[in-house]
Amino acid sequence: MGFTLGIPKVFQTIFDNRAMQNQRGRHLSWKKCKENARLLVKALHILIDGDLDKFKDCDCLKKNIDIDWEGTNLWVKKTRLRDLAELTHKCGRRLETEEIRDAIHGLKKLEILEDKRGANNSKTITGSDKWCFMLKLPHIDKQENLDWLFGIENKQGEWERRRNEKPNSDRPTQAKQTELAEFASTITAREASNYNATKNLGEFNQETPPDLATFTNSITSQAASDRVTNKGAIAANNRGIQLKKESEFVEARKQFELAIKLNPDNAASYYNLAEMYEDAEQFDSAIKLYRDAAFRGFAAAYCKLARLYVIEYKDWTKAVEKSRLGLQLIENERVEDDRILKSVSIVKSALLIYQAWAWKEQGRWQEALAKLQAAVKLESDRGLTYGIMAEVLENLGKKAEALAAWKNCLAYARSEERDEDIWIGKARQRLG
């Protein structure tokens, strides 16, 4: 059995529910909590992006809020509620410390925020002014994270999606909630370690009050249901892949859609469905689905986005941004399996190529060349890389090197690849 803050995870939900009340014992308004959470997330982005420098008297604030990126996760290593209150004040509207506490607990309950404190008692959990937490975000861009989390126009964000997935019946009444929280707080880490298997959890249920036993059983039942649902999603996704290979495109699409319905967090299914829309030249639909996959940490989706922004939309700025985000995601992934490492290298190479292509179109020759050289080190037999490199070298006045690049382009490029086919024609023209 896993442990969080020195107690079994089975009890952590109780503490989370208790924390969703303010000091007067009223249940938190989720609408107000969402507003406060949005301001807090926005303020933290302003701080880490360096935009706080335009305000006066912020040196002390920057010192007291230790913040950094860990991949796309925003890690607040050290802060106090009073400092966060002052930060929101600098960013337009001051939140009181209890409003910030509620916003943090709201994000935590929706599993968007991970509490990184080393506390081991309920008083420290619910009443401390000092905080250390990590926001689990899909991007490092402020607006994209705000849109993903809180929605844009008529599109629902993660906040509402996850909020709707939590039925009201799962929350104990205030009286029972307090009783269960007080009972759970008496369980020490040493005592809890005795219940480290399903059998022991069953024995424990026989000794506990009925409400808590029912509550723990509902959690274990939900976990089992989630595992079955996830297996169904994986099976549907795999059927979709096979049907696509057999050119059964309509049925393949239905299987990918089923996989997403069964598990909305399965990034691969969004990606596979996006490829089908891209093949059908429904690029807007493909972009949306690739974004959904990217939101869920699928680096190859960033590559596809960068490619579409280069090839179809000629939006060089977005192409560079998506490539950068994909590269950052890969850099923060620890991969030890050689087969996976090879796949990661291919994706990284492609991200470098499309970033370089966009920079070439912007006239940023030296930067583009550096990325292309890095791509060649990862994947030395891709014609597209050499084609783009040849044009870059020509613009830098390096004719001999450009000629060699054109030869490599012609040697490695494949005409069945749309991206490379155009470079075959260019290479033949240059080489006569």
Short mmCIF file of C-alpha atoms in Angstrom, two decimals:
data_model
loop_
_atom_site.label_atom_id
_atom_site.label_comp_id
_atom_site.label_asym_id
_atom_site.label_seq_id
_atom_site.Cartn_x
_atom_site.Cartn_y
_atom_site.Cartn_z
CA MET A 1 0.00 0.00 0.00
CA GLY A 2 1.35 3.45 -0.91
CA PHE A 3 1.83 6.23 1.59
CA THR A 4 1.34 9.98 1.36
CA LEU A 5 2.39 12.35 4.12
CA GLY A 6 3.03 9.38 6.43
CA ILE A 7 -0.46 7.83 6.15
CA PRO A 8 -1.97 5.26 3.77
CA LYS A 9 -3.32 6.68 0.51
CA VAL A 10 -6.70 5.18 1.32
CA PHE A 11 -7.05 7.91 3.97
CA GLN A 12 -5.60 10.76 1.95
CA THR A 13 -8.92 11.48 0.24
CA ILE A 14 -10.46 12.04 3.66
CA PHE A 15 -7.89 14.71 4.43
CA ASP A 16 -8.34 16.23 0.97
CA ASN A 17 -12.10 16.49 1.55
CA ARG A 18 -11.57 18.02 4.96
CA ALA A 19 -9.19 20.55 3.46
CA MET A 20 -11.87 21.62 1.00
CA GLN A 21 -13.67 23.41 3.86
CA ASN A 22 -12.68 26.83 5.12
CA GLN A 23 -12.14 27.69 8.76
CA ARG A 24 -15.86 28.22 9.38
CA GLY A 25 -16.63 24.65 8.29
CA ARG A 26 -18.52 25.59 5.12
CA HIS A 27 -17.95 23.58 1.94
CA LEU A 28 -15.79 25.46 -0.54
CA SER A 29 -17.46 27.15 -3.51
CA TRP A 30 -15.87 25.44 -6.49
CA LYS A 31 -16.67 28.41 -8.72
CA LYS A 32 -14.83 30.81 -6.43
CA CYS A 33 -12.03 28.30 -5.93
CA LYS A 34 -11.60 28.06 -9.71
CA GLU A 35 -11.34 31.86 -10.03
CA ASN A 36 -8.73 32.00 -7.28
CA ALA A 37 -6.79 29.06 -8.71
CA ARG A 38 -6.66 30.75 -12.11
CA LEU A 39 -5.22 33.92 -10.61
CA LEU A 40 -2.69 31.91 -8.58
CA VAL A 41 -1.49 29.89 -11.59
CA LYS A 42 -1.28 33.05 -13.69
CA ALA A 43 0.70 34.86 -10.99
CA LEU A 44 3.19 31.99 -10.67
CA HIS A 45 3.71 32.06 -14.44
CA ILE A 46 4.31 35.81 -14.34
CA LEU A 47 6.92 35.28 -11.63
CA ILE A 48 8.85 32.49 -13.37
CA ASP A 49 8.64 34.19 -16.80
CA GLY A 50 10.39 37.24 -15.36
CA ASP A 51 7.44 39.53 -16.07
CA LEU A 52 7.37 40.58 -12.42
CA ASP A 53 10.47 42.70 -13.02
CA LYS A 54 8.33 45.56 -14.32
CA PHE A 55 6.81 46.00 -10.86
CA LYS A 56 8.55 47.80 -8.02
CA ASP A 57 9.80 46.29 -4.76
CA CYS A 58 9.69 42.66 -5.91
CA ASP A 59 13.19 41.50 -4.92
CA CYS A 60 12.07 40.20 -1.52
CA LEU A 61 9.10 38.44 -3.10
CA LYS A 62 11.29 36.68 -5.67
CA LYS A 63 13.60 35.57 -2.88
CA ASN A 64 10.77 34.17 -0.74
CA ILE A 65 9.12 32.22 -3.56
CA ASP A 66 11.61 29.65 -4.84
CA ILE A 67 10.21 28.50 -8.17
CA ASP A 68 11.57 26.53 -11.12
CA TRP A 69 10.56 24.31 -14.04
CA GLU A 70 10.93 20.54 -13.91
CA GLY A 71 10.05 19.60 -17.45
CA THR A 72 6.62 21.15 -17.93
CA ASN A 73 5.86 20.88 -14.22
CA LEU A 74 5.99 24.12 -12.25
CA TRP A 75 7.78 23.39 -8.99
CA VAL A 76 7.30 25.84 -6.12
CA LYS A 77 10.14 24.61 -3.90
CA LYS A 78 9.57 27.04 -1.05
CA THR A 79 6.93 29.65 -0.28
CA ARG A 80 4.49 30.96 2.30
CA LEU A 81 0.83 31.75 1.83
CA ARG A 82 1.48 35.38 2.74
CA ASP A 83 4.08 35.61 -0.06
CA LEU A 84 1.65 34.13 -2.57
CA ALA A 85 -0.96 36.64 -1.38
CA GLU A 86 1.50 39.46 -2.08
CA LEU A 87 2.31 37.96 -5.47
CA THR A 88 -1.35 37.96 -6.50
CA HIS A 89 -1.59 41.56 -5.30
CA LYS A 90 1.24 42.51 -7.66
CA CYS A 91 -0.57 40.69 -10.47
CA GLY A 92 -3.83 42.61 -10.18
CA ARG A 93 -5.99 41.27 -7.33
CA ARG A 94 -4.90 40.30 -3.86
CA LEU A 95 -6.07 36.93 -2.61
CA GLU A 96 -6.29 36.37 1.12
CA THR A 97 -4.20 33.55 2.55
CA GLU A 98 -7.26 31.36 3.11
CA GLU A 99 -8.36 31.92 -0.50
CA ILE A 100 -4.92 30.79 -1.63
CA ARG A 101 -5.08 27.78 0.67
CA ASP A 102 -8.47 26.85 -0.82
CA ALA A 103 -7.13 27.28 -4.36
CA ILE A 104 -4.17 25.03 -3.58
CA HIS A 105 -6.40 22.36 -2.07
CA GLY A 106 -8.77 22.60 -5.03
CA LEU A 107 -5.90 22.01 -7.46
CA LYS A 108 -4.66 19.22 -5.23
CA LYS A 109 -8.06 17.51 -5.06
CA LEU A 110 -8.24 17.54 -8.86
CA GLU A 111 -4.72 16.02 -8.97
CA ILE A 112 -3.30 19.01 -10.84
CA LEU A 113 -1.16 19.96 -7.85
CA GLU A 114 1.10 17.61 -5.92
CA ASP A 115 1.83 18.47 -2.29
CA LYS A 116 5.59 18.17 -1.77
CA ARG A 117 5.69 18.95 1.94
CA GLY A 118 7.12 16.38 4.30
CA ALA A 119 4.34 16.79 6.86
CA ASN A 120 3.08 13.85 8.92
CA ASN A 121 0.21 15.21 10.98
CA SER A 122 -3.17 16.69 10.16
CA LYS A 123 -2.45 20.05 11.80
CA THR A 124 0.55 20.61 9.54
CA ILE A 125 -1.37 19.37 6.52
CA THR A 126 -4.29 21.76 6.88
CA GLY A 127 -2.94 24.72 8.83
CA SER A 128 0.61 25.43 7.72
CA ASP A 129 1.61 28.76 6.19
CA LYS A 130 4.66 27.16 4.56
CA TRP A 131 4.16 25.27 1.32
CA CYS A 132 6.09 23.26 -1.24
CA PHE A 133 4.15 21.96 -4.24
CA MET A 134 4.31 21.05 -7.90
CA LEU A 135 1.78 22.02 -10.58
CA LYS A 136 1.52 19.22 -13.14
CA LEU A 137 1.09 21.14 -16.40
CA PRO A 138 1.38 20.16 -20.08
CA HIS A 139 3.29 23.28 -21.21
CA ILE A 140 5.62 26.01 -20.01
CA ASP A 141 3.65 28.67 -21.88
CA LYS A 142 1.37 30.67 -19.59
CA GLN A 143 -1.61 31.11 -21.90
CA GLU A 144 -1.61 27.53 -23.13
CA ASN A 145 -1.59 26.24 -19.56
CA LEU A 146 -4.42 28.59 -18.56
CA ASP A 147 -6.47 27.52 -21.59
CA TRP A 148 -5.80 23.84 -20.88
CA LEU A 149 -6.65 24.10 -17.21
CA PHE A 150 -9.56 26.55 -17.18
CA GLY A 151 -10.90 26.33 -20.73
CA ILE A 152 -11.24 28.80 -23.57
CA GLU A 153 -14.47 30.27 -24.97
CA ASN A 154 -16.92 27.34 -25.05
CA LYS A 155 -14.25 24.66 -24.61
CA GLN A 156 -14.17 22.95 -21.24
CA GLY A 157 -10.85 22.90 -19.38
CA GLU A 158 -9.26 20.20 -17.24
CA TRP A 159 -10.65 21.81 -14.08
CA GLU A 160 -14.26 21.26 -15.11
CA ARG A 161 -13.57 17.88 -16.71
CA ARG A 162 -11.97 16.49 -13.56
CA ARG A 163 -14.48 18.24 -11.33
CA ASN A 164 -17.36 16.58 -13.20
CA GLU A 165 -15.72 13.18 -12.77
CA LYS A 166 -15.98 13.47 -8.98
CA PRO A 167 -19.55 12.55 -7.95
CA ASN A 168 -21.05 14.37 -4.99
CA SER A 169 -21.89 11.05 -3.36
CA ASP A 170 -18.18 10.42 -2.83
CA ARG A 171 -17.95 13.27 -0.32
CA PRO A 172 -18.90 12.42 3.29
CA THR A 173 -21.22 14.76 5.15
CA GLN A 174 -19.55 17.39 7.33
CA ALA A 175 -20.14 15.47 10.57
CA LYS A 176 -18.98 12.13 9.18
CA GLN A 177 -16.11 13.87 7.40
CA THR A 178 -14.79 15.28 10.66
CA GLU A 179 -15.22 11.94 12.43
CA LEU A 180 -13.39 10.03 9.71
CA ALA A 181 -10.60 12.58 9.47
CA GLU A 182 -10.04 12.49 13.22
CA PHE A 183 -10.00 8.68 13.18
CA ALA A 184 -7.58 8.56 10.25
CA SER A 185 -5.28 11.10 11.89
CA THR A 186 -4.67 8.62 14.73
CA ILE A 187 -3.07 6.14 12.35
CA THR A 188 0.71 6.52 12.54
CA ALA A 189 3.06 5.59 9.72
CA ARG A 190 4.26 2.55 11.72
CA GLU A 191 0.71 1.32 12.34
CA ALA A 192 -0.27 1.93 8.75
CA SER A 193 2.64 -0.15 7.48
CA ASN A 194 0.98 -3.21 9.02
CA TYR A 195 -1.77 -2.94 6.42
CA ASN A 196 0.37 -3.37 3.32
CA ALA A 197 -1.67 -5.97 1.47
CA THR A 198 -5.27 -6.45 0.35
CA LYS A 199 -5.79 -9.19 2.94
CA ASN A 200 -4.68 -6.90 5.74
CA LEU A 201 -6.87 -4.10 4.42
CA GLY A 202 -9.83 -6.49 4.66
CA GLU A 203 -8.94 -7.32 8.26
CA PHE A 204 -8.58 -3.64 9.02
CA ASN A 205 -12.07 -2.96 7.64
CA GLN A 206 -13.54 -5.37 10.19
CA GLU A 207 -12.09 -3.29 13.03
CA THR A 208 -13.04 0.15 11.75
CA PRO A 209 -16.32 2.10 11.86
CA PRO A 210 -18.78 1.11 9.09
CA ASP A 211 -18.57 4.51 7.37
CA LEU A 212 -14.82 4.28 6.95
CA ALA A 213 -15.01 0.63 5.85
CA THR A 214 -17.58 1.55 3.19
CA PHE A 215 -15.44 4.47 2.11
CA THR A 216 -12.28 2.37 1.73
CA ASN A 217 -14.17 -0.38 -0.10
CA SER A 218 -15.56 2.18 -2.56
CA ILE A 219 -12.03 3.36 -3.29
CA THR A 220 -10.67 -0.14 -3.92
CA SER A 221 -13.70 -0.96 -6.10
CA GLN A 222 -13.16 2.22 -8.11
CA ALA A 223 -9.47 1.38 -8.56
CA ALA A 224 -10.37 -2.07 -9.89
CA SER A 225 -12.95 -0.53 -12.24
CA ASP A 226 -10.36 1.97 -13.49
CA ARG A 227 -7.92 -0.84 -14.28
CA VAL A 228 -10.55 -2.71 -16.30
CA THR A 229 -11.50 0.47 -18.18
CA ASN A 230 -7.87 1.23 -18.98
CA LYS A 231 -7.32 -2.29 -20.32
CA GLY A 232 -10.37 -1.83 -22.53
CA ALA A 233 -8.96 1.45 -23.85
CA ILE A 234 -5.62 -0.18 -24.67
CA ALA A 235 -7.37 -3.05 -26.45
CA ALA A 236 -9.52 -0.64 -28.51
CA ASN A 237 -6.46 1.41 -29.44
CA ASN A 238 -4.59 -1.71 -30.60
CA ARG A 239 -7.60 -2.85 -32.64
CA GLY A 240 -7.64 0.57 -34.26
CA ILE A 241 -3.98 0.26 -35.24
CA GLN A 242 -4.56 -3.17 -36.80
CA LEU A 243 -7.69 -2.04 -38.66
CA LYS A 244 -5.81 0.96 -40.03
CA LYS A 245 -3.09 -1.37 -41.36
CA GLU A 246 -5.85 -3.35 -43.08
CA SER A 247 -7.24 -0.11 -44.62
CA GLU A 248 -10.46 -0.42 -42.60
CA PHE A 249 -10.35 3.30 -41.88
CA VAL A 250 -13.92 3.85 -40.69
CA GLU A 251 -13.73 0.99 -38.20
CA ALA A 252 -10.26 2.06 -37.12
CA ARG A 253 -11.51 5.56 -36.37
CA LYS A 254 -14.37 4.14 -34.30
CA GLN A 255 -11.92 2.08 -32.23
CA PHE A 256 -9.70 5.09 -31.51
CA GLU A 257 -12.78 7.09 -30.50
CA LEU A 258 -13.86 4.24 -28.22
CA ALA A 259 -10.40 4.14 -26.62
CA ILE A 260 -10.61 7.87 -25.87
CA LYS A 261 -14.10 7.47 -24.42
CA LEU A 262 -12.92 4.65 -22.14
CA ASN A 263 -9.79 6.51 -21.05
CA PRO A 264 -9.74 10.25 -21.84
CA ASP A 265 -6.11 10.44 -20.66
CA ASN A 266 -4.76 7.90 -23.19
CA ALA A 267 -2.52 10.19 -25.26
CA ALA A 268 -1.69 7.55 -27.88
CA SER A 269 -5.33 7.24 -28.96
CA TYR A 270 -5.61 10.99 -29.59
CA TYR A 271 -2.39 10.79 -31.59
CA ASN A 272 -3.52 7.83 -33.70
CA LEU A 273 -6.89 9.42 -34.42
CA ALA A 274 -5.16 12.69 -35.33
CA GLU A 275 -3.02 10.86 -37.90
CA MET A 276 -6.17 9.58 -39.58
CA TYR A 277 -7.57 13.10 -39.87
CA GLU A 278 -4.22 14.33 -41.16
CA ASP A 279 -4.16 11.59 -43.81
CA ALA A 280 -7.66 12.72 -44.84
CA GLU A 281 -6.33 16.31 -45.04
CA GLN A 282 -8.69 17.47 -42.30
CA PHE A 283 -5.87 19.45 -40.77
CA ASP A 284 -7.85 21.54 -38.29
CA SER A 285 -9.28 18.39 -36.70
CA ALA A 286 -5.84 16.80 -36.70
CA ILE A 287 -4.33 19.85 -34.98
CA LYS A 288 -6.94 19.69 -32.22
CA LEU A 289 -6.30 16.01 -31.54
CA TYR A 290 -2.53 16.40 -31.65
CA ARG A 291 -2.91 19.16 -29.07
CA ASP A 292 -4.94 16.81 -26.89
CA ALA A 293 -2.15 14.23 -27.13
CA ALA A 294 0.50 16.86 -26.42
CA PHE A 295 -1.44 18.06 -23.37
CA ARG A 296 -1.05 14.54 -22.02
CA GLY A 297 2.72 14.51 -22.42
CA PHE A 298 3.06 12.81 -25.84
CA ALA A 299 6.25 14.27 -27.33
CA ALA A 300 5.64 12.92 -30.84
CA ALA A 301 2.44 15.00 -30.96
CA TYR A 302 4.52 18.17 -30.64
CA CYS A 303 6.52 16.95 -33.62
CA LYS A 304 3.35 16.51 -35.66
CA LEU A 305 2.10 19.94 -34.63
CA ALA A 306 5.39 21.55 -35.65
CA ARG A 307 5.27 19.76 -38.99
CA LEU A 308 1.72 20.88 -39.78
CA TYR A 309 2.50 24.46 -38.82
CA VAL A 310 5.46 24.36 -41.24
CA ILE A 311 3.96 22.40 -44.14
CA GLU A 312 0.28 23.38 -44.10
CA TYR A 313 -0.06 26.63 -42.17
CA LYS A 314 3.30 28.33 -42.79
CA ASP A 315 3.16 29.56 -39.21
CA TRP A 316 6.86 29.65 -38.35
CA THR A 317 6.40 31.06 -34.85
CA LYS A 318 4.06 28.28 -33.76
CA ALA A 319 6.26 25.67 -35.40
CA VAL A 320 9.27 26.86 -33.41
CA GLU A 321 7.26 26.95 -30.18
CA LYS A 322 5.83 23.44 -30.58
CA SER A 323 9.25 22.05 -31.43
CA ARG A 324 10.74 23.70 -28.37
CA LEU A 325 8.07 22.30 -26.08
CA GLY A 326 8.51 18.81 -27.51
CA LEU A 327 12.27 18.98 -27.09
CA GLN A 328 11.92 20.16 -23.53
CA LEU A 329 9.56 17.29 -22.75
CA ILE A 330 12.02 14.75 -24.17
CA GLU A 331 15.00 16.24 -22.35
CA ASN A 332 13.28 15.69 -19.02
CA GLU A 333 12.35 12.07 -19.70
CA ARG A 334 14.67 9.40 -18.32
CA VAL A 335 14.83 6.51 -20.78
CA GLU A 336 16.93 3.39 -20.18
CA ASP A 337 15.44 0.85 -22.62
CA ASP A 338 17.54 0.84 -25.83
CA ARG A 339 14.54 0.27 -28.10
CA ILE A 340 12.63 3.16 -26.59
CA LEU A 341 15.77 5.30 -26.62
CA LYS A 342 16.06 4.79 -30.38
CA SER A 343 12.44 5.90 -30.89
CA VAL A 344 13.02 8.93 -28.68
CA SER A 345 16.09 9.85 -30.75
CA ILE A 346 14.02 9.72 -33.94
CA VAL A 347 11.34 11.99 -32.46
CA LYS A 348 13.98 14.38 -31.12
CA SER A 349 15.68 14.49 -34.51
CA ALA A 350 12.37 15.33 -36.21
CA LEU A 351 11.64 18.10 -33.69
CA LEU A 352 15.07 19.62 -34.39
CA ILE A 353 14.46 19.41 -38.14
CA TYR A 354 11.10 21.22 -38.09
CA GLN A 355 12.44 23.85 -35.72
CA ALA A 356 15.35 24.40 -38.11
CA TRP A 357 12.99 24.51 -41.10
CA ALA A 358 10.96 27.25 -39.45
CA TRP A 359 14.10 29.19 -38.54
CA LYS A 360 15.32 28.86 -42.14
CA GLU A 361 12.11 30.48 -43.34
CA GLN A 362 12.71 33.28 -40.83
CA GLY A 363 16.26 33.80 -42.09
CA ARG A 364 17.87 32.57 -38.88
CA TRP A 365 20.56 30.63 -40.74
CA GLN A 366 23.14 29.95 -38.02
CA GLU A 367 20.53 28.80 -35.50
CA ALA A 368 18.93 26.55 -38.10
CA LEU A 369 22.30 25.03 -39.03
CA ALA A 370 23.11 24.21 -35.41
CA LYS A 371 19.80 22.33 -35.00
CA LEU A 372 20.30 20.44 -38.27
CA GLN A 373 23.79 19.35 -37.27
CA ALA A 374 22.37 18.07 -33.97
CA ALA A 375 19.66 16.20 -35.90
CA VAL A 376 22.26 14.49 -38.13
CA LYS A 377 24.06 13.19 -35.03
CA LEU A 378 20.83 11.53 -33.92
CA GLU A 379 19.67 10.28 -37.34
CA SER A 380 22.23 10.46 -40.14
CA ASP A 381 20.19 8.94 -42.97
CA ARG A 382 17.25 11.32 -43.31
CA GLY A 383 17.11 13.15 -46.62
CA LEU A 384 14.94 15.97 -45.34
CA THR A 385 17.66 17.09 -42.93
CA TYR A 386 20.25 17.41 -45.68
CA GLY A 387 17.88 19.23 -48.02
CA ILE A 388 17.11 21.95 -45.50
CA MET A 389 20.78 22.06 -44.50
CA ALA A 390 21.83 22.56 -48.13
CA GLU A 391 19.65 25.65 -48.49
CA VAL A 392 20.90 27.03 -45.18
CA LEU A 393 24.54 26.51 -46.22
CA GLU A 394 23.88 28.21 -49.57
CA ASN A 395 22.54 31.27 -47.77
CA LEU A 396 25.63 31.26 -45.54
CA GLY A 397 27.84 31.25 -48.64
CA LYS A 398 29.25 27.76 -48.00
CA LYS A 399 28.84 26.40 -51.52
CA ALA A 400 31.06 23.32 -51.24
CA GLU A 401 29.36 22.15 -48.05
CA ALA A 402 25.96 22.89 -49.59
CA LEU A 403 26.83 20.72 -52.60
CA ALA A 404 27.75 17.81 -50.31
CA ALA A 405 24.46 18.25 -48.44
CA TRP A 406 22.48 18.15 -51.70
CA LYS A 407 24.20 14.86 -52.59
CA ASN A 408 23.27 13.38 -49.21
CA CYS A 409 19.71 14.63 -49.66
CA LEU A 410 19.40 12.80 -52.97
CA ALA A 411 21.00 9.68 -51.53
CA TYR A 412 18.73 9.37 -48.49
CA ALA A 413 15.44 11.08 -49.41
CA ARG A 414 12.42 8.87 -50.17
CA SER A 415 9.92 9.98 -52.78
CA GLU A 416 7.01 8.34 -50.91
CA GLU A 417 7.59 10.76 -48.04
CA ARG A 418 5.76 13.99 -48.83
CA ASP A 419 8.14 16.13 -46.80
CA GLU A 420 11.18 14.72 -48.61
CA ASP A 421 9.81 14.48 -52.15
CA ILE A 422 10.02 18.23 -52.77
CA TRP A 423 13.66 18.21 -51.69
CA ILE A 424 14.49 15.46 -54.20
CA GLY A 425 13.43 17.80 -57.00
CA LYS A 426 15.46 20.66 -55.58
CA ALA A 427 18.54 18.46 -55.17
CA ARG A 428 18.36 17.29 -58.79
CA GLN A 429 18.12 20.89 -59.98
CA ARG A 430 21.17 21.93 -57.95
CA LEU A 431 23.25 18.91 -58.97
CA GLY A 432 22.31 19.20 -62.65
#
